[in-house]
mmCIF file of C-alpha atoms in Angstrom:
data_model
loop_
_atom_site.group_PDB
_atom_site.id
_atom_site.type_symbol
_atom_site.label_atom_id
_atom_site.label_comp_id
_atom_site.label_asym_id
_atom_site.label_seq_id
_atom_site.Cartn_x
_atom_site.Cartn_y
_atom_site.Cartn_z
ATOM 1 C CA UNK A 365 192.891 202.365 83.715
ATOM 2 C CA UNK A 366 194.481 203.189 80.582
ATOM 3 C CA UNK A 367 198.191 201.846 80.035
ATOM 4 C CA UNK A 368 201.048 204.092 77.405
ATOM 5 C CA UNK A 369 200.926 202.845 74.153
ATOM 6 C CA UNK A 370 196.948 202.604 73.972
ATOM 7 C CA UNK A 371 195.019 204.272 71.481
ATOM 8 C CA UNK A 372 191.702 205.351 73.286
ATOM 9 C CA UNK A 373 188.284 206.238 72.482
ATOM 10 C CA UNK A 374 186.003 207.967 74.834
ATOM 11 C CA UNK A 375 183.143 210.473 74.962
ATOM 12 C CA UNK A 376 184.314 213.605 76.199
ATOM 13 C CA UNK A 377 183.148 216.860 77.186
ATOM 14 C CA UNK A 378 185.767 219.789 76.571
ATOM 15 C CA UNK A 379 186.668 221.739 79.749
ATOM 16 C CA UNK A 380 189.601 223.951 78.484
ATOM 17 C CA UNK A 381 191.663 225.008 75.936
ATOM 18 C CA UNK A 382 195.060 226.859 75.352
ATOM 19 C CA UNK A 383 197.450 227.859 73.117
ATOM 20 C CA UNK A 384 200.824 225.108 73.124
ATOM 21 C CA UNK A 385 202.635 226.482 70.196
ATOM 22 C CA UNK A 386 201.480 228.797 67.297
ATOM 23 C CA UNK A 387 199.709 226.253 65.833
ATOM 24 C CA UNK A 388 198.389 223.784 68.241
ATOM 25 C CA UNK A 389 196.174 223.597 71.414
ATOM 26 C CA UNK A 390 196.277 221.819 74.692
ATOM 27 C CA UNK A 391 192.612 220.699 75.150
ATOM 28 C CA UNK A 392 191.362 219.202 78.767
ATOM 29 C CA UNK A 393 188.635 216.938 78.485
ATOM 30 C CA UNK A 394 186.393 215.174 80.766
ATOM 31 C CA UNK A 395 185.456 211.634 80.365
ATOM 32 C CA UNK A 396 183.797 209.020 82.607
ATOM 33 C CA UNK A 397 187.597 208.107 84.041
ATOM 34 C CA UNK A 398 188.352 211.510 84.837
ATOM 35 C CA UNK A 399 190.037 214.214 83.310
ATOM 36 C CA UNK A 400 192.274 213.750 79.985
ATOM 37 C CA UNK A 401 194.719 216.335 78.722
ATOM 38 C CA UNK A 402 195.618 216.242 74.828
ATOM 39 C CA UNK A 403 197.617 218.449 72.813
ATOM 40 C CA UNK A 404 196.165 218.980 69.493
ATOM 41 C CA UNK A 405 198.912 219.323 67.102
ATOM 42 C CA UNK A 406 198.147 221.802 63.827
ATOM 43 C CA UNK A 407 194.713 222.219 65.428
ATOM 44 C CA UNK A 408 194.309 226.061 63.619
ATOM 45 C CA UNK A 409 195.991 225.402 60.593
ATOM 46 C CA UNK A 410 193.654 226.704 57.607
ATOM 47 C CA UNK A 411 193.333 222.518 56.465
ATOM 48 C CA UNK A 412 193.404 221.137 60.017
ATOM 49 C CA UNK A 413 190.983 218.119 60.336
ATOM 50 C CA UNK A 414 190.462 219.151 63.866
ATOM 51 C CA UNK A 415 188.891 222.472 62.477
ATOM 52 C CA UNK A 416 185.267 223.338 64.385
ATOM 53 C CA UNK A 417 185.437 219.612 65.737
ATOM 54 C CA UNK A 418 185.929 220.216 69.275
ATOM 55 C CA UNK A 419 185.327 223.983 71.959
ATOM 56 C CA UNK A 420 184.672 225.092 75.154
ATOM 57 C CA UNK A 421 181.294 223.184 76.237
ATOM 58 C CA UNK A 422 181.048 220.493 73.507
ATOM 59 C CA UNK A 423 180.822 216.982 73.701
ATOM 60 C CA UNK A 424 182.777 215.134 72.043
ATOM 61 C CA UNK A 425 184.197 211.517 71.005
ATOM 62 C CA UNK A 426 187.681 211.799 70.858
ATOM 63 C CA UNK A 427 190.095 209.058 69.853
ATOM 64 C CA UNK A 428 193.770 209.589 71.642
ATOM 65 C CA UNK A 429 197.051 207.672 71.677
ATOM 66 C CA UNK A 430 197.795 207.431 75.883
ATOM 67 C CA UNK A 431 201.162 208.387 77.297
ATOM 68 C CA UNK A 432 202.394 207.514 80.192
ATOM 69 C CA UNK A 433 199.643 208.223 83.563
ATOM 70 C CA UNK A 434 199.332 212.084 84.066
ATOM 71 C CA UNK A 435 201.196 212.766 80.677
ATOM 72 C CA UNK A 436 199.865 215.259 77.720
ATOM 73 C CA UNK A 437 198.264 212.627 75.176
ATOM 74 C CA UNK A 438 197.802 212.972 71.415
ATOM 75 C CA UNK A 439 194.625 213.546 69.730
ATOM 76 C CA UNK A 440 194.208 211.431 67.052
ATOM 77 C CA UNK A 441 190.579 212.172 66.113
ATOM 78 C CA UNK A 442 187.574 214.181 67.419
ATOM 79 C CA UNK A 443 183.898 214.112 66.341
ATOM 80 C CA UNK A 444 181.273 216.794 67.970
ATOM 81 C CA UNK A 445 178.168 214.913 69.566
ATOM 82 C CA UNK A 446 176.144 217.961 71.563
ATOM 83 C CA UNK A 447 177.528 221.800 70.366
ATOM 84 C CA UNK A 448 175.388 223.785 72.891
ATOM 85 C CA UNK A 449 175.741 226.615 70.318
ATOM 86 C CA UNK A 450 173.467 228.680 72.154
ATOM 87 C CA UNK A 451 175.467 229.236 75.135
ATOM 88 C CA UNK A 452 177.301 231.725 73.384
ATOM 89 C CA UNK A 453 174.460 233.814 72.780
ATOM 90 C CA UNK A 454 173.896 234.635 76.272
ATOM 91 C CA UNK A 455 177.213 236.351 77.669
ATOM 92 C CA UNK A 456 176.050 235.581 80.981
ATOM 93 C CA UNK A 457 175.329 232.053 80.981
ATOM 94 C CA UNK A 458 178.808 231.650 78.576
ATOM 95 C CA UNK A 459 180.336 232.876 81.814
ATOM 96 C CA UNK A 460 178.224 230.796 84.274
ATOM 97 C CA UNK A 461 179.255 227.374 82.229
ATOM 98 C CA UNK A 462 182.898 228.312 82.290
ATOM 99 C CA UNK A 463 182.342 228.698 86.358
ATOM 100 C CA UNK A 464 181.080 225.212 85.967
ATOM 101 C CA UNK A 465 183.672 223.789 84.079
ATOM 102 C CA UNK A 466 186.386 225.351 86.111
ATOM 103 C CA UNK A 467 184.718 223.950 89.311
ATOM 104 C CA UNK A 468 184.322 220.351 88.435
ATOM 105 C CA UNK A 469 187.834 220.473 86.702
ATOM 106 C CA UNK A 470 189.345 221.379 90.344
ATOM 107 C CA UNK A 471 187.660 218.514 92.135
ATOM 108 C CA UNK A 472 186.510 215.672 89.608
ATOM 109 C CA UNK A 473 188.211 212.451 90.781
ATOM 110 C CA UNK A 474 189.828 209.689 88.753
ATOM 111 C CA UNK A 475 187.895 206.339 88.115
ATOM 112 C CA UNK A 476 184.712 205.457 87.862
ATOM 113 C CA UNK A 477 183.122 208.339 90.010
ATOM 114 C CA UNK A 478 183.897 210.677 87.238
ATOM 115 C CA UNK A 479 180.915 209.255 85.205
ATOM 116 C CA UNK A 480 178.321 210.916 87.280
ATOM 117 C CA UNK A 481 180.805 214.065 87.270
ATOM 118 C CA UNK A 482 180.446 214.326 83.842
ATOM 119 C CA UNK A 483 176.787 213.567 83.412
ATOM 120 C CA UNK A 484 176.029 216.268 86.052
ATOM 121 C CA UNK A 485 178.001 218.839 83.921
ATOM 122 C CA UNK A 486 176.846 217.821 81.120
ATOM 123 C CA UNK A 487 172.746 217.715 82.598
ATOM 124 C CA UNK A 488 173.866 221.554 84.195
ATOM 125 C CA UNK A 489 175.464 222.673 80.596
ATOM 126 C CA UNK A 490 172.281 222.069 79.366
ATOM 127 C CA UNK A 491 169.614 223.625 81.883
ATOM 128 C CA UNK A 492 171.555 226.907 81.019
ATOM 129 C CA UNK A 493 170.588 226.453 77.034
ATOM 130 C CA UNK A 494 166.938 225.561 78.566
ATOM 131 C CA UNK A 495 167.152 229.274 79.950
ATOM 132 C CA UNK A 496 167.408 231.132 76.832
ATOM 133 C CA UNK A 497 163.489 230.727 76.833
ATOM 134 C CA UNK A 498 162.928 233.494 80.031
ATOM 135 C CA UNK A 499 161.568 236.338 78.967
ATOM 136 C CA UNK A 500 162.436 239.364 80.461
ATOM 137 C CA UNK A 501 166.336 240.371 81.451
ATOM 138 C CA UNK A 502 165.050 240.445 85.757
ATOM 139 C CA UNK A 503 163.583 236.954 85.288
ATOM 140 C CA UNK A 504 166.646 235.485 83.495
ATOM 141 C CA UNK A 505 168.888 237.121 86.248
ATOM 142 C CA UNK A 506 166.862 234.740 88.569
ATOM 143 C CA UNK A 507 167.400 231.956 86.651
ATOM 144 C CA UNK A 508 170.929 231.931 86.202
ATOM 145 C CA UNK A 509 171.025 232.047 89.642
ATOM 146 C CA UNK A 510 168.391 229.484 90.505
ATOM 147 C CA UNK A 511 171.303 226.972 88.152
ATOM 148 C CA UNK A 512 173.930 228.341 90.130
ATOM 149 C CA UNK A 513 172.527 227.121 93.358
ATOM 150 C CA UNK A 514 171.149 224.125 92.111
ATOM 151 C CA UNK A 515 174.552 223.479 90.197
ATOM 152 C CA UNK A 516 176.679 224.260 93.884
ATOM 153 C CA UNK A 517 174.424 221.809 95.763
ATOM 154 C CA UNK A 518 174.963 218.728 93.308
ATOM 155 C CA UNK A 519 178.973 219.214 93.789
ATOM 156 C CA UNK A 520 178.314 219.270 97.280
ATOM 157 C CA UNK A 521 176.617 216.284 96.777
ATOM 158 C CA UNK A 522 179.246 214.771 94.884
ATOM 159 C CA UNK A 523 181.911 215.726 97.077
ATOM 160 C CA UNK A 524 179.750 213.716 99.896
ATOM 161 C CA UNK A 525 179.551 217.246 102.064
ATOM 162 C CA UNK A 526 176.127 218.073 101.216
ATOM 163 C CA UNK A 527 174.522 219.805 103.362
ATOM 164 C CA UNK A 528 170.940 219.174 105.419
ATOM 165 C CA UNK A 529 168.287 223.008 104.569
ATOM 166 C CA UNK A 530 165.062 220.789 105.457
ATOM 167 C CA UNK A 531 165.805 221.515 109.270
ATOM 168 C CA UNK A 532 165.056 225.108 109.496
ATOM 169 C CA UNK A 533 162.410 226.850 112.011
ATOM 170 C CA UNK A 534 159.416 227.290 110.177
ATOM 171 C CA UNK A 535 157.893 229.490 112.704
ATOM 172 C CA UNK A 536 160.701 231.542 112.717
ATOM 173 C CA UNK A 537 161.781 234.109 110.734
ATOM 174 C CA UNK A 538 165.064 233.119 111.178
ATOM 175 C CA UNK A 539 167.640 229.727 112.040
ATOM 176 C CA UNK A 540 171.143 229.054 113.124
ATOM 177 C CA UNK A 541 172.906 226.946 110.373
ATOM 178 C CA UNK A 542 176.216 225.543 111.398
ATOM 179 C CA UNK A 543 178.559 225.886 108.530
ATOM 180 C CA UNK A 544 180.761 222.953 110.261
ATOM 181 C CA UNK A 545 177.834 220.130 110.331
ATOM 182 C CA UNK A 546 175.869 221.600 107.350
ATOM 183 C CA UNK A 547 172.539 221.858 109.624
ATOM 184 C CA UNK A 548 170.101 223.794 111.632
ATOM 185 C CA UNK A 549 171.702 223.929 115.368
ATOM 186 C CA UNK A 550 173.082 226.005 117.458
ATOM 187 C CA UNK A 551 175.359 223.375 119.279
ATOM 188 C CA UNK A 552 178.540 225.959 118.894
ATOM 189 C CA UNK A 553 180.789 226.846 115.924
ATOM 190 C CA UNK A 554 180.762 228.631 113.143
ATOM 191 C CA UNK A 555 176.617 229.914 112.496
ATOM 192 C CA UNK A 556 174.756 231.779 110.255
ATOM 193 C CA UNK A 557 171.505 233.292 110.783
ATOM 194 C CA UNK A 558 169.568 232.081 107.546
ATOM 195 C CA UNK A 559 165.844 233.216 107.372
ATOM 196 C CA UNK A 560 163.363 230.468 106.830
ATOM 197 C CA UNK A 561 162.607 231.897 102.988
ATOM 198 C CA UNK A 562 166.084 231.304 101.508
ATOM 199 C CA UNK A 563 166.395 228.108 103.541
ATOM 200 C CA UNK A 564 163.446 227.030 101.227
ATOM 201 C CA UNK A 565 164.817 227.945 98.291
ATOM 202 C CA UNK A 566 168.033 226.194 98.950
ATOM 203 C CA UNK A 567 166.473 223.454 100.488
ATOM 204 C CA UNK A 568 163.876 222.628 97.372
ATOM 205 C CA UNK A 569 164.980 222.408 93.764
ATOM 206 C CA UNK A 570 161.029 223.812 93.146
ATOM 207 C CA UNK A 571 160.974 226.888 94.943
ATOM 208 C CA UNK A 572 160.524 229.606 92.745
ATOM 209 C CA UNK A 573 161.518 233.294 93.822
ATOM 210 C CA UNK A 574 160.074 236.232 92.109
ATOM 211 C CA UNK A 575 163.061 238.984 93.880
ATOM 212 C CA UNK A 576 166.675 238.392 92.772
ATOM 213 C CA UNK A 577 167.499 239.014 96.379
ATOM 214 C CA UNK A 578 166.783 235.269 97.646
ATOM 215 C CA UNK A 579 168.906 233.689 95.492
ATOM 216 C CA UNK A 580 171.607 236.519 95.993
ATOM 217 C CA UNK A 581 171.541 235.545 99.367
ATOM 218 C CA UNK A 582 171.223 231.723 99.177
ATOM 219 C CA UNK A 583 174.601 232.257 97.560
ATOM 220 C CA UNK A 584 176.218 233.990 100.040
ATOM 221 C CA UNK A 585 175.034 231.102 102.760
ATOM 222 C CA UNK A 586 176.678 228.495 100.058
ATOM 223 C CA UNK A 587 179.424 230.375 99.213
ATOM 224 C CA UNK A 588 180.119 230.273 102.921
ATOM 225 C CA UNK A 589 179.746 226.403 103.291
ATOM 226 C CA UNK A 590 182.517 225.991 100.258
ATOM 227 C CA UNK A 591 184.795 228.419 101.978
ATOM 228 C CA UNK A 592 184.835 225.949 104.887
ATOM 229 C CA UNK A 593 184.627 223.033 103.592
ATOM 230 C CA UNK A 594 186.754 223.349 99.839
ATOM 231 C CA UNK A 595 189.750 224.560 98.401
ATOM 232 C CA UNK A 596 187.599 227.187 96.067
ATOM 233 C CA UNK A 597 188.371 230.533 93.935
ATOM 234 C CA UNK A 598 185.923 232.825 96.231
ATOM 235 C CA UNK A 599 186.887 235.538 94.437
ATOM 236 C CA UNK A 600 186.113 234.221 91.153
ATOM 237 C CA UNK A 601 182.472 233.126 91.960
ATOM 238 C CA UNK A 602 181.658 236.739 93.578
ATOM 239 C CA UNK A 603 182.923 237.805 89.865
ATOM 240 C CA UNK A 604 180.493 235.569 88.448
ATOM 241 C CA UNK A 605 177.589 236.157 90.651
ATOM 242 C CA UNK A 606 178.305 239.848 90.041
ATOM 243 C CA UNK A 607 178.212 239.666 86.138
ATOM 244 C CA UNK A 608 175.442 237.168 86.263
ATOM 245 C CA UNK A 609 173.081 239.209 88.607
#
């Protein structure tokens, strides 16, 4: 735990940024002890050292002077380690890994669980530059969505509320999934009827789906189980799905 009057250095990957004044930013970072909120004084200034160091979905090691616990700290230096340039040319998956960041910056804890936090963004930042390589526009469609999924069950996981999709009816076209116990009963509760093809795909990371509508509706079943079980932005993950589908 870091104590005021320290002068830091961690590797960090940047979550956020906005303006503070007309010449400075207020970056949010995440590091293996959770998240860190600097201001950046001078940061666009024409002979600012901080210029092209540091944006949305880099990695970074960042060197800041700590304040007292919760406080805005001061940057004091920034080097770029992984750019991920080529998130920005998709405007889809720039969209997808701001819905990432935004999610694990709502529910990262302090300490030393935010290590695996950050090396599960950082893993899920980069399976969306591994999809630039999908050929046509249907198939990358799929594939954003195959990362959303995958990306929705490791916070579950993280959160410790991830569900159980290996208990589903395989002679049956369809199961009852309680969204209360994340599983296949029908004991009472909140259920959703979940047909035996998207409980596949959720259930294993290698299903592959050649219709866009599996994934759709895996979505909806996990968008459900969030609603339940976290404080989310539902609308702003239909917006996402939307764009990214």
């Amino acid at each position: 735990m870091s104590r005021a009057g320290e002068t830091l250095k961690a590797r960090a990957l940047c979550l956020d940024i906005r303006p503070w004044s007309k010449t400075s930013h207020i970056v949010v970072w995440l590091t293996p002890e959770g998240r860190v909120t600097t201001v950046v004084k001078g940061a666009v200034r024409p002979k600012s050292a901080f210029l092209g160091q540091y944006d949305l979905n880099y990695t970074c090691e960042i060197v800041y002077y700590a304040r007292s616990k919760g406080d805005v700290h001061a940057l004091r230096e920034c080097s770029p380690l992984e750019f991920r340039e080529n998130l920005r040319v998709s405007y889809r998956a720039s969209l997808l890994a701001g819905y990432f960041r935004s999610l694990v910056m709502s529910l990262v804890p302090f300490g030393d669980e935010s290590s695996k936090w950050m090396s599960f963004l950082e893993h899920s930042l980069d399976g969306l530059v591994d999809g630039q390589v999908v050929s046509t526009d249907a198939q990358y469609k799929i594939f954003l969505m195959g990362r959303l999924i995958h990306f929705e069950k490791g916070i579950l996981d993280l959160c410790g509320l991830k569900p159980d999709f290996s208990g589903y009816d395989k002679t049956s076209q369809w199961s009852p999934f309680s969204v209360e116990t994340g599983r296949f009963d029908d004991s009472g509760g909140r259920l959703m009827r979940v047909s035996k093809d998207v409980a596949a795909y959720i259930d294993r990371s290698d299903y592959a789906s050649e219709n866009l509508t599996i994934p759709l509706d895996a979505a909806r079943v996990i968008g459900v189980f969030y609603q339940f079980h976290l404080d989310c932005a539902s609308d702003v993950r239909r917006t996402v799905i939307k764009m990214i589908s």
